[in-house]
CSV table of C-alpha atoms in Angstrom, one decimal:
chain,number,residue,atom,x,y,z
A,1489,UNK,CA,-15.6,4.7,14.5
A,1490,UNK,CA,-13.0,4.6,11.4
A,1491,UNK,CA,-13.3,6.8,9.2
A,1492,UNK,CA,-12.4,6.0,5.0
A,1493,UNK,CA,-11.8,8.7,2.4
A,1494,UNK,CA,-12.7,6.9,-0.8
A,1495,UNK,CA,-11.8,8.6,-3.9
A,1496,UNK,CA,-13.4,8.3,-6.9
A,1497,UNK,CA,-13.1,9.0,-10.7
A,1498,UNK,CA,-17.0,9.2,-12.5
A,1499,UNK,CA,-19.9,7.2,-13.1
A,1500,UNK,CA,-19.3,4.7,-15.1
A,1501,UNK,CA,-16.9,1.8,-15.8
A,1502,UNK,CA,-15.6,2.9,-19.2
A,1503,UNK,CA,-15.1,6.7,-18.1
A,1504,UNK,CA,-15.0,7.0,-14.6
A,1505,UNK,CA,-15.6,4.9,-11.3
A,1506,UNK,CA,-16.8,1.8,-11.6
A,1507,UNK,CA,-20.6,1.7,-10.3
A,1508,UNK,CA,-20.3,-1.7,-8.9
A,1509,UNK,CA,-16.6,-1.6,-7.4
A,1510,UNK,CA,-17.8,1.6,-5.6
A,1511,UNK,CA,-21.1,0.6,-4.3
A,1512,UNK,CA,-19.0,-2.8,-3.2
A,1513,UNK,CA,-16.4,-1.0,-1.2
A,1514,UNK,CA,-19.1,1.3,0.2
A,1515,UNK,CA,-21.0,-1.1,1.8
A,1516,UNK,CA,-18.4,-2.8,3.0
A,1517,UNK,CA,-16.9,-0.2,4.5
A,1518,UNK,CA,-20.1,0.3,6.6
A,1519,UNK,CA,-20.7,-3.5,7.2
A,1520,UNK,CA,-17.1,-3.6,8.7
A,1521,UNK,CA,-18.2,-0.5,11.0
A,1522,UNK,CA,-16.5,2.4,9.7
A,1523,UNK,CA,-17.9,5.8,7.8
A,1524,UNK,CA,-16.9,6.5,4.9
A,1525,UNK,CA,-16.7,10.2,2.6
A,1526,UNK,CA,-16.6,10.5,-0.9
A,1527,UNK,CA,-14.2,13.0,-2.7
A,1528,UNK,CA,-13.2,13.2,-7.0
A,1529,UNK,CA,-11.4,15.8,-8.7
A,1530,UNK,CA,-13.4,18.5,-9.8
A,1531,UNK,CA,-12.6,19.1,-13.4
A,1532,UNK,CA,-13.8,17.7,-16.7
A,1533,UNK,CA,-13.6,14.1,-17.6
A,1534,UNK,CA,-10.8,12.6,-20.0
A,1535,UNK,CA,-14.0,11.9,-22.4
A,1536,UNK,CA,-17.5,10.9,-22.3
A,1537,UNK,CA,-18.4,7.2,-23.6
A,1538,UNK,CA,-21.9,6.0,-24.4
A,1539,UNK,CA,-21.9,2.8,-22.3
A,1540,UNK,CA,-25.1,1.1,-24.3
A,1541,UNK,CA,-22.9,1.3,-27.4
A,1542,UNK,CA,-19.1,1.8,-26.3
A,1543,UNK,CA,-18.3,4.1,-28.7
A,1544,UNK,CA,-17.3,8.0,-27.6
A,1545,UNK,CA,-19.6,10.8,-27.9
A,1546,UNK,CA,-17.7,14.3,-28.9
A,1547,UNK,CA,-21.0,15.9,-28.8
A,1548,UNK,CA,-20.8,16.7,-24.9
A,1549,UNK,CA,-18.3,16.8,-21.9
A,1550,UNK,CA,-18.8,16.1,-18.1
A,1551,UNK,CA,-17.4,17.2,-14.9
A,1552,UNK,CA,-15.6,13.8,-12.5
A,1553,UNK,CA,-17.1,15.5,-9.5
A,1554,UNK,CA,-20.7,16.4,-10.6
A,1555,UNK,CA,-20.8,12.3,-12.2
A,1556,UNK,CA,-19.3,11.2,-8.8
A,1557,UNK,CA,-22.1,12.6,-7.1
A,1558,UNK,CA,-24.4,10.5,-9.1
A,1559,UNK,CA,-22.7,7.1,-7.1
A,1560,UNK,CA,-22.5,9.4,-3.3
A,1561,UNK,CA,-25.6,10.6,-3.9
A,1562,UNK,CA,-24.4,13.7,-3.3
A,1563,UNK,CA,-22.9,13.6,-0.7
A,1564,UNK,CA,-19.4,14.3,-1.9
A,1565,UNK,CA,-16.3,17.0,-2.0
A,1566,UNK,CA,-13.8,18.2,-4.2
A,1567,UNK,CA,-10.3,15.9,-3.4
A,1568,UNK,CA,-8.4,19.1,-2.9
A,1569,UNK,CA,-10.2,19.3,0.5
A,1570,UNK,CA,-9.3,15.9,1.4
A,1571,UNK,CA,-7.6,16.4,4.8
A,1572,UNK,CA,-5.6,13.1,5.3
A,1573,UNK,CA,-5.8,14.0,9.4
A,1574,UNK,CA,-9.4,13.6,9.4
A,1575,UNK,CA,-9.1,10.1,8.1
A,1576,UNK,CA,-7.7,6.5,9.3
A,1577,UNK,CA,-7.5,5.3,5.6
A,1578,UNK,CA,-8.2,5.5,2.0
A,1579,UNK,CA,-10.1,3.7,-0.9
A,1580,UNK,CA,-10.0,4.0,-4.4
A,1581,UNK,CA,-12.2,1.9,-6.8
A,1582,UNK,CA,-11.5,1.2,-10.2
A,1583,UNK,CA,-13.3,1.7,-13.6
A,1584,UNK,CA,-11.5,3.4,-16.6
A,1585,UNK,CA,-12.0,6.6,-14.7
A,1586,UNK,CA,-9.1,5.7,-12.1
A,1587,UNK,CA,-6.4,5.0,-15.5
A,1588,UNK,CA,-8.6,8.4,-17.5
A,1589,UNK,CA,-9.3,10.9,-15.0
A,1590,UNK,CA,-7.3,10.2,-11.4
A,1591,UNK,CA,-3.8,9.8,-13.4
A,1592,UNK,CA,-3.0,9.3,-17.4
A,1593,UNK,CA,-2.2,5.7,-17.3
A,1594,UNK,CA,-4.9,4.5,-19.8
A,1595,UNK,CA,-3.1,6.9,-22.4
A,1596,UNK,CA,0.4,7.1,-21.4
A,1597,UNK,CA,1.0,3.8,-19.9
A,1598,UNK,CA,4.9,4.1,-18.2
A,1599,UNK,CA,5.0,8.1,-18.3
A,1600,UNK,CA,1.5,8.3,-16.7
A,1601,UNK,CA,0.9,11.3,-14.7
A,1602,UNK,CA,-1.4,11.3,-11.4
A,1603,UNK,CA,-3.9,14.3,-11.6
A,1604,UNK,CA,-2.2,17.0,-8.7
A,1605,UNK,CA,-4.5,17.5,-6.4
A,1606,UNK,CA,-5.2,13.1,-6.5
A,1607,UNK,CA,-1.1,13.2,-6.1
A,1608,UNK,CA,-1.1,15.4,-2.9
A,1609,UNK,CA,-3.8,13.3,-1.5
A,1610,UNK,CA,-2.9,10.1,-1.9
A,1611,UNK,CA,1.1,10.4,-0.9
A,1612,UNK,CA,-0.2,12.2,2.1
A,1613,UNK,CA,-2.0,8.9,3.3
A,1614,UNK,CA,1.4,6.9,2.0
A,1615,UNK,CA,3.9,8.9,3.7
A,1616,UNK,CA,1.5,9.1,6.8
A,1617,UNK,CA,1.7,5.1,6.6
A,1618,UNK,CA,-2.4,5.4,7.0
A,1619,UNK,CA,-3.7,1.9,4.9
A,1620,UNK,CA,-5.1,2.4,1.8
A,1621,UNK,CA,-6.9,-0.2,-1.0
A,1622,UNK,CA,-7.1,0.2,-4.3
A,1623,UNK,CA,-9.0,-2.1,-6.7
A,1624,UNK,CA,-9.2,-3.4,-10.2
A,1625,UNK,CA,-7.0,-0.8,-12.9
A,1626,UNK,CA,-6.3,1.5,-9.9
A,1627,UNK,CA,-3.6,0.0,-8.6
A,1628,UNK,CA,-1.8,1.5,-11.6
A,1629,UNK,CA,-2.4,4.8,-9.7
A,1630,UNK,CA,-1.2,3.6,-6.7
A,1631,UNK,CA,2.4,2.7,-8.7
A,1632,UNK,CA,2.7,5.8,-9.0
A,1633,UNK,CA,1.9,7.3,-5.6
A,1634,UNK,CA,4.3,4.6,-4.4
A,1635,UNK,CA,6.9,3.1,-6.3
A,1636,UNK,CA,10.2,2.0,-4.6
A,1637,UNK,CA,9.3,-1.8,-6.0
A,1638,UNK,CA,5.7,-1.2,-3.7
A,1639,UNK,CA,3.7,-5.1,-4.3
A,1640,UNK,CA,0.1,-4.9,-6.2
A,1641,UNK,CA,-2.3,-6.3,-8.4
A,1642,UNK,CA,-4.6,-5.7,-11.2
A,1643,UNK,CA,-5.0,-9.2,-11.7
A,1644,UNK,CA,-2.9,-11.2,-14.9
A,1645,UNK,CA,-3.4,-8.7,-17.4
A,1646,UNK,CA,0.6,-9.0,-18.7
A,1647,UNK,CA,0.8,-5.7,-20.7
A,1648,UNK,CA,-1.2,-3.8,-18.3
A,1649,UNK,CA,1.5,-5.6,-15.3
A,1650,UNK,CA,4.8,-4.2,-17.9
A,1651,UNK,CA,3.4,-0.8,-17.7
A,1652,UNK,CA,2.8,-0.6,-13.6
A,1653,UNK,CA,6.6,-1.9,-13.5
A,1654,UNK,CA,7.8,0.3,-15.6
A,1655,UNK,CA,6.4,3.0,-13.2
A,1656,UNK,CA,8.4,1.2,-10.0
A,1657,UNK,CA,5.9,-1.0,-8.5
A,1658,UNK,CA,6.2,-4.8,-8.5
A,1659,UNK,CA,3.1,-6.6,-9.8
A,1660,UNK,CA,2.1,-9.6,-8.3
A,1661,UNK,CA,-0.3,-12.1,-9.9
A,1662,UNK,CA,-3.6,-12.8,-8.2
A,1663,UNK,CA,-7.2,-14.2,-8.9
A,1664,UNK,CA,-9.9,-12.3,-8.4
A,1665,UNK,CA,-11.1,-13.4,-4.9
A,1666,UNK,CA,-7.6,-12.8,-3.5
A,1667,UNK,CA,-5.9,-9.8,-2.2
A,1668,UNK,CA,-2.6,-8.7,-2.4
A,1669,UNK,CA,-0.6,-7.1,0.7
A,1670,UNK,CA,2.3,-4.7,0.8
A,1671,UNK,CA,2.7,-4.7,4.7
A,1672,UNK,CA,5.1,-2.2,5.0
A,1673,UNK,CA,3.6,0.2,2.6
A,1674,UNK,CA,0.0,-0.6,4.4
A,1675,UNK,CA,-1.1,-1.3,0.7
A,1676,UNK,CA,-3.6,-3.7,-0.6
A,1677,UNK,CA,-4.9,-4.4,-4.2
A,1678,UNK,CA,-7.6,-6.5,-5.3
A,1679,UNK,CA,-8.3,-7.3,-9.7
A,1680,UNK,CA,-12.3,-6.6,-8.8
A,1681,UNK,CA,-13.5,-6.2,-12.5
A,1682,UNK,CA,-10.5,-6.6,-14.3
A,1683,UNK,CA,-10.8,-10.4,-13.5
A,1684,UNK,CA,-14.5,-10.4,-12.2
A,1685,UNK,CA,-17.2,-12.2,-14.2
A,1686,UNK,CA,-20.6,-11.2,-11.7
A,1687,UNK,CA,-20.6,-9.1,-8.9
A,1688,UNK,CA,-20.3,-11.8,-6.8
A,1689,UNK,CA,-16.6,-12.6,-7.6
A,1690,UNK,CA,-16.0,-8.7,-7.5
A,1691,UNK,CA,-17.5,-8.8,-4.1
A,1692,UNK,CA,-15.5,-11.2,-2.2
A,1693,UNK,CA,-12.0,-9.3,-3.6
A,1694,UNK,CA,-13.0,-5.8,-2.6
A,1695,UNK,CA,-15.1,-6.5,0.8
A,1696,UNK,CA,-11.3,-8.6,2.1
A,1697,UNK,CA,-9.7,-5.6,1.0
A,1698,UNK,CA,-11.9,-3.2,2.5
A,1699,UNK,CA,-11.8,-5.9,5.7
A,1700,UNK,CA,-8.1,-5.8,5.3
A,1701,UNK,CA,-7.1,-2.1,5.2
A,1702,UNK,CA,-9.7,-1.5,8.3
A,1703,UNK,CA,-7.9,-4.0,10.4
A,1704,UNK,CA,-4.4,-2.2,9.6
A,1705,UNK,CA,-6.0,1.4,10.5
């Protein structure tokens, strides 16, 4: 059986993974016969943001791997333990979390920086040429991780696209049922909730990317 790291950044869309995006590639990842395990960084969160009223609450602070547990139930370890070996590929939802927590793209745009231990991780499974997916603002991680002109998608968004240039990937326009596939990187990206109106049209994005990156591990 394949076995999928899947990193992820919170609970929540406006602070940290998105619930649906991860639950989505989850599943899939189990209805396309593979295991998954669940790792986040284990620090505190960029912020915490009250998602009934979208405004930021200074009164407390939270810890990326103590909210991830909330989606793993659990069942989830730090990503400095991440051993790429162990695993045949890798999965990163989205939610602000990915852009706020995983690397400083939400705040820095063009000099984002990719959280260290997320870094090591992630260019282990790209220099290992292991397929990874990363969906909705996370591609904008995965410009980082690979440059070199690497081809992804968070959708149409145009000053979100300037800004993953500017950081040596090559965005790619694409709707939000489609995938987009950097064969010799072993990349794919999906817009999930940066295009997605229901879960439904999230769905069918992330579970052929999740279909895709299995059938290239």
């Amino acid at each position: 059986m394949k076995k999928v790291a899947v990193i992820l950044s919170g609970c929540g869309v406006f602070d940290g993974a998105e619930v649906h995006e991860a639950v989505l590639s989850l599943l899939a990842i189990r209805q396309h016969g593979a295991a998954y395990q669940c790792f986040a960084p284990d620090k505190v969160q960029l912020h915490v943001i009250d998602h009934l009223t979208g405004n930021e609450d200074n009164s407390q602070s939270r810890n990326v791997l103590v909210e991830s547990a909330r989606i793993a139930r659990g069942e989830i370890k730090p990503v400095s333990e991440l051993n790429v070996e162990e695993f045949d590929a890798l999965i990163v939802p989205g939610g602000f979390g990915a852009a706020k927590n995983l690397c400083t793209f939400a705040n820095d745009g063009a000099d984002s920086k990719v959280d260290e231990d997320v870094a090591v991780a992630c260019k282990k499974f790209a220099d290992s040429k292991k397929p990874a997916g990363y969906a909705c603002i996370a591609p904008a991680l995965a410009a980082s991780i690979y440059g070199n002109q690497v081809k992804l998608t968070i959708g149409t968004d145009e000053a979100t696209a300037e800004g993953i240039n500017a950081l040596g990937a090559k965005h790619v326009n694409c709707p939000v049922e489609e995938i987009i596939i950097d064969s010799d990187a072993k990349l794919v990206t999906t817009p999930a909730y940066m295009l997605a109106q229901d879960i439904l049209e999230a769905h069918k994005g992330i579970n052929k990317m999740v279909q895709t990156v299995l059938g290239m591990a």
